[in-house]
Short mmCIF file of C-alpha atoms in Angstrom, two decimals:
data_model
loop_
_atom_site.label_atom_id
_atom_site.label_comp_id
_atom_site.label_asym_id
_atom_site.label_seq_id
_atom_site.Cartn_x
_atom_site.Cartn_y
_atom_site.Cartn_z
CA MET A 1 -44.01 3.57 -16.38
CA SER A 2 -44.37 3.19 -19.68
CA ASP A 3 -42.64 0.43 -21.85
CA GLN A 4 -39.72 2.87 -23.47
CA ASN A 5 -38.87 4.29 -20.30
CA ARG A 6 -38.39 0.94 -18.53
CA ALA A 7 -36.23 -0.27 -21.71
CA TRP A 8 -33.74 2.07 -20.30
CA GLN A 9 -33.34 1.08 -16.63
CA ARG A 10 -30.37 -0.98 -15.58
CA PRO A 11 -31.94 -4.59 -14.48
CA SER A 12 -32.25 -4.78 -11.03
CA ILE A 13 -31.68 -8.30 -8.85
CA TYR A 14 -35.06 -8.32 -8.69
CA ASP A 15 -35.75 -8.21 -12.63
CA VAL A 16 -32.93 -10.93 -12.68
CA ALA A 17 -34.74 -13.24 -10.36
CA ALA A 18 -38.19 -12.79 -12.43
CA HIS A 19 -36.80 -13.59 -15.66
CA ALA A 20 -34.86 -16.87 -13.99
CA GLY A 21 -37.91 -17.86 -12.16
CA VAL A 22 -36.31 -17.58 -8.64
CA SER A 23 -36.32 -15.70 -5.58
CA HIS A 24 -34.38 -12.58 -5.12
CA MET A 25 -32.25 -14.29 -2.22
CA THR A 26 -31.63 -17.17 -4.55
CA VAL A 27 -29.99 -14.85 -7.11
CA SER A 28 -27.97 -13.20 -4.24
CA ARG A 29 -26.97 -16.82 -3.17
CA VAL A 30 -25.67 -17.23 -6.74
CA LEU A 31 -23.74 -14.06 -6.91
CA ASN A 32 -22.36 -14.56 -3.55
CA GLY A 33 -21.10 -17.96 -4.43
CA HIS A 34 -23.28 -19.70 -1.77
CA PRO A 35 -22.30 -23.62 -1.97
CA ASN A 36 -26.14 -24.60 -0.96
CA ILE A 37 -27.71 -23.97 -4.80
CA ARG A 38 -28.56 -27.13 -7.16
CA ASP A 39 -26.28 -26.52 -10.41
CA SER A 40 -29.60 -26.57 -12.64
CA THR A 41 -30.37 -23.46 -10.64
CA ARG A 42 -27.25 -21.51 -10.65
CA GLU A 43 -27.10 -21.90 -14.26
CA ARG A 44 -30.83 -20.67 -14.92
CA VAL A 45 -29.31 -17.91 -12.61
CA MET A 46 -26.18 -16.71 -14.91
CA GLN A 47 -27.86 -17.16 -17.98
CA ALA A 48 -30.99 -14.80 -17.20
CA ILE A 49 -27.91 -12.64 -15.93
CA ASP A 50 -26.20 -12.64 -19.48
CA GLU A 51 -29.40 -12.35 -21.23
CA MET A 52 -30.57 -9.15 -18.98
CA ASN A 53 -26.54 -7.65 -19.07
CA TYR A 54 -27.45 -7.47 -15.17
CA THR A 55 -24.56 -5.69 -13.75
CA ARG A 56 -24.78 -5.85 -9.69
CA SER A 57 -24.95 -2.77 -8.31
CA SER A 58 -23.18 -2.05 -4.44
CA ILE A 59 -26.69 -1.30 -3.16
CA ALA A 60 -28.27 -4.35 -4.70
CA ARG A 61 -25.71 -6.18 -2.88
CA ALA A 62 -25.55 -4.42 0.33
CA LEU A 63 -29.21 -5.10 0.86
CA ALA A 64 -29.18 -8.95 -0.28
CA THR A 65 -25.76 -9.49 2.50
CA ARG A 66 -27.20 -6.46 5.05
CA LYS A 67 -23.03 -5.23 4.38
CA ALA A 68 -22.60 -1.87 3.19
CA MET A 69 -20.05 -3.27 0.47
CA ARG A 70 -17.97 -0.66 2.11
CA ILE A 71 -14.52 -0.22 3.54
CA GLY A 72 -12.94 2.30 5.33
CA VAL A 73 -9.33 3.39 4.87
CA MET A 74 -7.21 6.06 6.79
CA VAL A 75 -3.97 7.35 5.53
CA ASP A 76 -1.03 8.67 6.88
CA GLY A 77 1.50 10.81 4.52
CA PRO A 78 -1.90 10.65 1.46
CA VAL A 79 0.80 12.74 -1.08
CA GLU A 80 3.65 11.00 -0.69
CA TYR A 81 3.88 7.87 -3.38
CA GLY A 82 3.80 4.77 -1.30
CA PRO A 83 0.74 5.44 1.09
CA ASN A 84 -0.83 6.84 -2.34
CA SER A 85 -0.01 4.07 -4.65
CA THR A 86 -1.26 1.46 -1.65
CA LEU A 87 -4.86 3.81 -1.14
CA ARG A 88 -5.23 3.48 -4.85
CA ALA A 89 -4.45 -0.69 -5.14
CA LEU A 90 -6.76 -1.05 -2.68
CA GLU A 91 -9.63 1.00 -4.54
CA ARG A 92 -8.82 -1.12 -7.47
CA ALA A 93 -9.25 -4.48 -6.01
CA ALA A 94 -12.35 -3.10 -3.37
CA ARG A 95 -14.27 -2.33 -7.20
CA ASP A 96 -13.53 -5.50 -8.60
CA SER A 97 -14.42 -7.34 -5.72
CA GLY A 98 -17.89 -5.47 -5.71
CA TYR A 99 -17.08 -2.79 -2.72
CA SER A 100 -16.15 0.85 -2.57
CA VAL A 101 -13.97 3.02 -0.20
CA SER A 102 -14.32 5.61 1.95
CA ALA A 103 -10.98 7.43 2.93
CA PHE A 104 -9.86 9.64 6.17
CA SER A 105 -6.31 11.15 5.53
CA ILE A 106 -4.53 11.62 9.03
CA SER A 107 -3.01 14.42 10.22
CA ASP A 108 -1.13 16.28 13.07
CA ASP A 109 -3.66 18.48 13.07
CA PRO A 110 -6.39 17.34 16.39
CA ASP A 111 -9.14 17.45 13.89
CA LEU A 112 -7.81 15.05 11.58
CA GLY A 113 -6.37 12.35 13.99
CA VAL A 114 -7.14 8.92 13.86
CA ASP A 115 -9.70 9.02 16.67
CA VAL A 116 -11.49 11.64 14.44
CA GLY A 117 -10.85 9.45 11.10
CA VAL A 118 -12.32 5.92 13.01
CA ALA A 119 -15.26 8.33 13.92
CA ASP A 120 -16.04 9.10 11.01
CA LEU A 121 -16.03 6.45 8.35
CA MET A 122 -17.68 4.23 11.40
CA SER A 123 -20.27 6.33 10.98
CA GLN A 124 -20.95 5.51 7.17
CA GLY A 125 -21.21 1.97 8.58
CA VAL A 126 -18.26 0.33 6.79
CA ASP A 127 -17.63 -3.34 6.99
CA ALA A 128 -13.65 -2.70 7.85
CA LEU A 129 -11.32 -0.88 8.16
CA CYS A 130 -7.82 -0.45 6.90
CA VAL A 131 -4.83 1.59 7.86
CA ILE A 132 -1.78 2.51 5.75
CA ALA A 133 1.64 3.46 6.47
CA PRO A 134 0.92 4.35 9.82
CA ARG A 135 3.10 6.06 12.14
CA SER A 136 3.49 5.02 15.44
CA SER A 137 1.93 7.58 17.37
CA SER A 138 -1.29 6.75 15.10
CA LEU A 139 -0.88 3.23 15.77
CA ASP A 140 -1.36 4.21 19.70
CA THR A 141 -4.49 5.88 18.98
CA LEU A 142 -5.99 3.22 16.93
CA ARG A 143 -5.77 0.74 19.50
CA GLU A 144 -7.74 2.88 21.99
CA GLN A 145 -10.56 3.19 19.67
CA PRO A 146 -13.76 0.81 19.88
CA THR A 147 -14.26 -0.29 15.76
CA ARG A 148 -16.42 -3.59 15.97
CA VAL A 149 -15.38 -4.17 12.76
CA PRO A 150 -11.80 -6.28 11.43
CA VAL A 151 -9.10 -4.18 11.28
CA LEU A 152 -6.27 -4.80 8.80
CA VAL A 153 -2.84 -2.49 9.37
CA VAL A 154 -0.26 -1.90 6.15
CA LYS A 155 2.80 -2.50 8.18
CA ALA A 156 5.71 -4.33 8.28
CA ASP A 157 5.70 -6.60 11.45
CA PRO A 158 3.00 -8.35 12.61
CA ASP A 159 0.86 -7.04 15.27
CA PRO A 160 -1.39 -9.48 18.27
CA GLU A 161 -4.48 -7.23 17.91
CA MET A 162 -5.04 -6.82 14.13
CA MET A 163 -4.56 -8.07 10.67
CA THR A 164 -1.39 -6.63 8.84
CA VAL A 165 -0.16 -7.10 5.47
CA ALA A 166 2.85 -5.22 4.05
CA VAL A 167 5.94 -5.44 1.55
CA ASP A 168 8.44 -7.07 3.45
CA GLN A 169 10.72 -3.40 4.13
CA ARG A 170 13.35 -4.82 6.34
CA ALA A 171 14.28 -7.42 3.25
CA GLY A 172 14.46 -4.94 0.94
CA ALA A 173 16.62 -2.46 3.06
CA HIS A 174 18.91 -5.81 3.19
CA ALA A 175 18.93 -5.82 -0.50
CA ALA A 176 19.59 -2.54 -1.03
CA VAL A 177 22.82 -2.93 1.34
CA ALA A 178 24.15 -6.17 -0.08
CA HIS A 179 24.33 -4.65 -3.15
CA LEU A 180 26.10 -2.18 -2.17
CA VAL A 181 28.58 -4.06 -0.22
CA ASP A 182 28.85 -6.58 -3.32
CA LEU A 183 29.83 -3.91 -5.24
CA GLY A 184 32.68 -3.48 -2.68
CA HIS A 185 31.10 -0.78 -0.77
CA ARG A 186 32.43 -0.42 2.93
CA GLU A 187 31.27 2.85 3.99
CA ILE A 188 27.39 3.58 2.90
CA LEU A 189 25.10 5.94 4.50
CA HIS A 190 21.89 6.01 5.28
CA ILE A 191 18.91 8.73 4.86
CA SER A 192 16.05 7.74 6.71
CA GLY A 193 12.54 8.81 6.74
CA PRO A 194 10.76 10.28 9.87
CA LEU A 195 11.43 7.87 12.47
CA ASP A 196 7.78 7.61 13.54
CA TRP A 197 6.95 6.23 10.47
CA LEU A 198 7.14 2.12 10.89
CA ASP A 199 8.06 1.89 7.19
CA ALA A 200 10.74 4.22 7.56
CA ARG A 201 12.48 2.60 10.65
CA ALA A 202 11.98 -0.54 9.42
CA ARG A 203 14.54 0.22 7.01
CA HIS A 204 16.87 2.17 8.95
CA THR A 205 17.03 -1.07 11.29
CA ALA A 206 17.61 -3.48 8.30
CA TRP A 207 20.74 -0.84 7.10
CA GLU A 208 21.45 -0.93 11.01
CA GLU A 209 21.73 -4.75 11.09
CA ASP A 210 23.60 -5.59 7.86
CA LEU A 211 26.49 -3.07 8.71
CA ALA A 212 26.80 -4.52 12.26
CA ASP A 213 26.52 -8.23 11.12
CA ARG A 214 29.47 -7.33 7.90
CA GLY A 215 31.84 -5.79 11.13
CA LEU A 216 31.46 -2.44 8.87
CA THR A 217 30.93 1.27 10.80
CA ILE A 218 27.52 2.18 12.03
CA ARG A 219 27.25 5.94 11.22
CA ASP A 220 24.29 7.79 12.06
CA ALA A 221 21.82 8.10 10.10
CA LEU A 222 20.43 11.11 8.95
CA VAL A 223 16.53 11.83 9.07
CA GLY A 224 14.82 13.41 5.88
CA ASP A 225 11.51 13.99 5.97
CA TRP A 226 10.56 11.95 2.57
CA THR A 227 11.14 14.74 0.35
CA SER A 228 13.34 15.63 -2.42
CA ASP A 229 14.42 18.74 -1.19
CA ALA A 230 15.72 17.17 2.25
CA GLY A 231 17.65 14.66 0.01
CA PHE A 232 19.30 17.62 -1.45
CA ALA A 233 20.23 19.75 1.30
CA ILE A 234 22.00 16.20 2.22
CA GLY A 235 24.07 15.65 -0.62
CA ARG A 236 24.60 19.93 -0.85
CA ASP A 237 25.65 20.55 2.53
CA ALA A 238 25.74 17.48 4.96
CA PRO A 239 29.68 17.07 6.07
CA ALA A 240 29.01 13.10 6.52
CA ILE A 241 28.41 13.03 2.96
CA ASP A 242 32.43 13.37 2.98
CA ASP A 243 33.34 10.09 4.97
CA VAL A 244 31.28 7.92 2.41
CA THR A 245 31.43 6.05 -0.77
CA ALA A 246 27.58 4.95 -0.99
CA VAL A 247 23.94 6.24 0.49
CA PHE A 248 21.13 4.22 1.11
CA ALA A 249 17.78 6.88 0.90
CA SER A 250 14.75 5.60 2.22
CA ASN A 251 12.68 6.77 -0.87
CA ASP A 252 13.04 7.76 -4.37
CA GLN A 253 12.27 11.46 -3.83
CA MET A 254 15.30 11.79 -1.32
CA ALA A 255 17.04 10.28 -3.61
CA LEU A 256 16.42 12.44 -6.42
CA GLY A 257 17.07 15.19 -4.17
CA LEU A 258 20.25 13.79 -3.12
CA ILE A 259 21.83 13.41 -6.53
CA HIS A 260 20.84 16.93 -7.57
CA GLY A 261 22.86 18.23 -4.56
CA LEU A 262 26.02 15.69 -4.96
CA THR A 263 26.08 17.27 -8.23
CA LYS A 264 26.30 21.24 -6.77
CA ARG A 265 28.81 19.71 -4.30
CA GLY A 266 30.73 18.40 -7.53
CA LEU A 267 30.58 14.85 -6.94
CA ARG A 268 29.62 12.84 -9.57
CA VAL A 269 26.96 9.69 -9.29
CA PRO A 270 28.33 6.37 -9.47
CA GLU A 271 31.67 7.33 -10.18
CA ASP A 272 32.15 9.13 -7.22
CA ILE A 273 29.20 8.17 -4.87
CA SER A 274 26.69 5.65 -5.17
CA VAL A 275 23.23 5.68 -4.80
CA VAL A 276 20.18 3.27 -3.74
CA GLY A 277 16.74 4.57 -3.14
CA PHE A 278 13.15 2.91 -2.11
CA ASP A 279 10.06 2.43 -4.10
CA ASP A 280 10.86 2.67 -7.93
CA LEU A 281 9.26 5.63 -8.71
CA PRO A 282 7.48 5.78 -12.23
CA ASP A 283 10.20 8.27 -13.35
CA ALA A 284 13.38 6.71 -11.22
CA ARG A 285 14.39 4.85 -14.70
CA HIS A 286 14.46 8.78 -15.99
CA PHE A 287 16.65 10.15 -13.29
CA LEU A 288 20.21 11.07 -14.28
CA PRO A 289 21.81 8.78 -13.86
CA PRO A 290 18.84 6.31 -13.86
CA LEU A 291 17.83 4.83 -9.98
CA THR A 292 19.18 1.82 -8.44
CA THR A 293 15.97 1.10 -6.40
CA VAL A 294 13.96 -1.04 -4.24
CA ARG A 295 10.25 -1.81 -6.27
CA GLN A 296 7.17 -2.36 -4.24
CA ASP A 297 4.27 -4.72 -5.78
CA PHE A 298 1.16 -2.37 -4.50
CA ALA A 299 -0.94 -4.15 -6.68
CA GLU A 300 -0.76 -7.35 -5.25
CA LEU A 301 -0.45 -5.28 -1.56
CA GLY A 302 -3.56 -3.78 -2.19
CA ARG A 303 -5.32 -7.02 -3.83
CA LEU A 304 -3.94 -8.95 -0.66
CA GLY A 305 -5.05 -6.61 1.70
CA LEU A 306 -8.66 -6.58 0.23
CA GLU A 307 -8.70 -10.39 0.63
CA LEU A 308 -7.75 -10.62 3.98
CA LEU A 309 -10.34 -8.14 4.99
CA VAL A 310 -13.25 -9.75 2.61
CA SER A 311 -12.56 -13.03 3.87
CA ARG A 312 -12.60 -11.40 7.82
CA ILE A 313 -16.46 -9.87 7.15
CA ALA A 314 -17.56 -13.13 5.69
CA GLY A 315 -16.43 -14.46 9.19
CA GLU A 316 -13.75 -16.88 7.67
CA GLU A 317 -10.48 -17.01 9.72
CA PRO A 318 -7.98 -15.83 7.26
CA ALA A 319 -4.07 -15.84 8.05
CA ASP A 320 -3.38 -13.00 10.37
CA SER A 321 -0.11 -11.17 8.71
CA ALA A 322 0.82 -11.76 4.64
CA MET A 323 3.75 -9.94 3.19
CA ILE A 324 5.00 -9.31 0.18
CA LEU A 325 8.88 -9.87 -0.99
CA PRO A 326 10.17 -6.39 -2.79
CA GLU A 327 12.44 -6.08 -6.09
CA LEU A 328 16.02 -4.80 -6.40
CA ILE A 329 16.02 -2.98 -9.68
CA VAL A 330 19.37 -2.31 -10.43
CA ARG A 331 20.09 0.64 -12.75
CA GLU A 332 22.97 3.36 -13.36
CA SER A 333 22.97 4.79 -10.20
CA THR A 334 25.24 2.65 -8.58
CA ALA A 335 28.92 1.32 -9.20
CA PRO A 336 32.12 -0.08 -7.10
CA PRO A 337 33.60 2.28 -5.63
CA ARG A 338 37.00 3.77 -6.89
CA ALA A 339 40.13 2.19 -5.88
#
């Protein structure tokens, strides 16, 4: 190979080792923060890295650590905002840590079930598995699968068999209901997501608990499918709307459709009825009216989830569960009920 062609090559871990006068394993230990390295050696290696503009590739790191440097992620409902945002956040956090992500979308199709997803991802030699936005049926199937790697589930309730990380869904629902009660609302309806979804179930349970604790009437929740069409149909046609002054929708998309349907019904938001959503979509502040909602910090969720997985991959014993508090964002879709 000519010197000219060699000049265009990205330097390898072996080139850095030769430049620093150490073995490639020493370079690998420096890159991975190994404690048993002399300061003078560490400085010499870091200087060589800077001088050669070396960027560690996942292949080089995999060879040095005997890890694939790959996280397998299974996603229920990948087109929904919450699961999709969590996946994107995990991918960014993984990339920043030198890992890549292989994703598998779970569905009711037998060819795209959890068992198929586990087999597919394990065949790629992943170092760990993460399951985002699971339904209870998905978790039941997951427990039956031989994984042999660390498993993290993004769900609000701790699990004795796997690590969990989540935004506190109950706390978010409690904040939404408390906001409506503080405004003076006593007749509060809930539009839940599909109750096989663990997040939807947690929000529904918190709504029921809040009303019960305050001695308020608990009406049957109306179950949607996360879509704005479901919210629209409820807002336009559901008889239960006539008996309430406020609605807590389990996601912003259903809240958007709800507001549209209420308008078709001849009701004004918030003058006639208040609406609270959940997620804080990027467009939620541009709804008419701008939507009061519960914000989830997906970036922090991805960072924290990856941190737990990488610690377990390294043989450490991190906490089995971690929870992030959501934030209530008050906008113009809520107001005190009419006197």
